[in-house]
Amino acid sequence: MTTNQLTIAMPKGRIFEEAYDMLIDAGFDLPKTMDISRKLMLEIPGENIRFILAKPTDVPTYVEHGVADIGIAGKDTLLEQQRKVHELLDLKISNCHIASAGLPQTKLDDIAPRIATKYPNIASAYYREIGEQVEIIALNGSIELAPMIGLADRIVDIVSTGQTLKENGLVEYDYITAVSSRLIANPASYRMKNKRITDLVRRLKKCVK
Ligand code: PRP
């Protein structure tokens, strides 16, 4: 049985509010404030929408597997994971960039410089492209620690305000790529619920600033 309910995978945390406000701006009738601190699923019967609240890096997984029809994911996650999803719209929220950074006035003159990152695929692709042979050290967070304690020569990470780099005595070296949140869709859902999804894209597009 097919249902016309739209399941939307939303990133929990700081992107949630911006994305949720955009949906309200686009005219969706959603509760104005929402305490999502403990909730993992929210039903909005009036709009025939269900939200799944996921860890940001898991959103493309839910969408690829079709348990969410659409989702909001960072371009960083999409580039890193290369999942089979359609990218429908750049929402231009949570704008930041991926950069390499390290201790000031240091050169990459080792035989195989060590690069610490949560983005091993993006980092490998970048250094391959610039012809630098590197050793990638995959970490899950607090990446800025790596050069400070001698684990790596450079990090490849998200830079938003630049505050984390500054507070930890690091400087940016290379700007790698721009990042913002994207609306993504499961390819089968996009075909089967095309009218609902294209309507949502059209409405959100008007709210992109
Ligand atoms: C991200 C990123 C940097 C920080 C950059 O980490 O990994 O550490 O934000 O932001 P800034 O330029 O505004 O200081 P996040 O807060 O997502 O935490 P994590 O390291 O646990 O992933």
Coordinates of C-alpha atoms in Angstrom, one line a residue, residues 121-208:
N121 CA 37.2 10.7 1.5
I122 CA 37.1 14.5 0.9
A123 CA 40.6 14.9 2.3
S124 CA 42.0 12.0 0.2
A125 CA 40.4 13.4 -2.9
Y126 CA 41.7 16.9 -2.2
Y127 CA 45.3 15.9 -1.6
R128 CA 45.2 13.6 -4.6
E129 CA 44.0 16.5 -6.7
I130 CA 46.9 18.7 -5.6
G131 CA 49.4 15.9 -6.1
E132 CA 50.4 15.5 -2.4
Q133 CA 50.8 12.1 -1.0
V134 CA 49.4 12.0 2.5
E135 CA 48.5 9.7 5.3
I136 CA 44.9 10.1 6.4
I137 CA 44.1 9.7 10.1
A138 CA 40.3 9.4 10.6
L139 CA 38.9 10.9 13.8
N140 CA 35.3 11.5 14.9
G141 CA 35.5 14.9 16.6
S142 CA 37.8 17.4 18.4
I143 CA 39.9 17.4 15.2
E144 CA 41.7 20.6 16.2
L145 CA 43.5 18.6 18.9
A146 CA 45.5 16.6 16.4
P147 CA 48.1 19.2 15.4
M148 CA 48.4 20.5 18.9
I149 CA 49.4 17.2 20.3
G150 CA 51.5 16.1 17.4
L151 CA 49.1 13.5 15.9
A152 CA 48.9 15.3 12.5
D153 CA 50.5 18.0 10.4
R154 CA 47.2 19.3 9.1
I155 CA 43.5 18.8 9.7
V156 CA 40.7 18.9 7.2
D157 CA 37.6 20.1 8.9
I158 CA 34.6 22.5 8.8
V159 CA 35.3 26.1 9.4
S160 CA 32.3 28.3 10.3
T161 CA 33.2 31.3 12.4
G162 CA 36.9 30.3 12.6
Q163 CA 36.6 30.6 16.4
T164 CA 37.6 27.0 17.1
L165 CA 40.8 27.3 15.0
K166 CA 41.6 30.6 16.7
E167 CA 41.1 29.4 20.2
N168 CA 43.4 26.4 19.6
G169 CA 46.2 28.4 17.9
L170 CA 45.6 27.0 14.4
V171 CA 45.5 28.8 11.1
E172 CA 43.7 28.0 7.9
Y173 CA 45.8 26.9 4.9
D174 CA 43.6 25.8 2.0
Y175 CA 40.0 26.6 1.3
I176 CA 38.7 23.2 0.0
T177 CA 35.0 23.6 -0.7
A178 CA 31.9 25.6 0.3
V179 CA 29.3 23.8 2.4
S180 CA 25.6 24.5 3.0
S181 CA 22.5 22.4 3.8
R182 CA 20.8 20.7 0.9
L183 CA 17.4 19.2 0.4
I184 CA 17.8 15.6 -0.8
A185 CA 15.3 12.9 -1.9
N186 CA 15.2 9.2 -2.3
P187 CA 15.0 8.5 -6.0
A188 CA 12.0 6.1 -5.8
S189 CA 10.1 8.6 -3.5
Y190 CA 10.9 11.3 -5.9
R191 CA 9.1 9.4 -8.7
M192 CA 6.2 8.1 -6.6
K193 CA 5.5 11.3 -4.6
N194 CA 6.7 13.7 -7.3
K195 CA 3.8 16.1 -6.9
R196 CA 4.2 16.5 -3.2
I197 CA 8.0 16.8 -3.4
T198 CA 8.1 19.2 -6.3
D199 CA 5.5 21.3 -4.5
L200 CA 7.7 21.4 -1.4
V201 CA 10.8 22.3 -3.5
R202 CA 8.9 25.1 -5.2
R203 CA 7.7 26.5 -1.9
L204 CA 11.1 26.3 -0.2
K205 CA 12.9 27.8 -3.2
K206 CA 11.0 31.0 -2.6
C207 CA 12.4 31.1 0.9
V208 CA 16.0 30.6 0.0

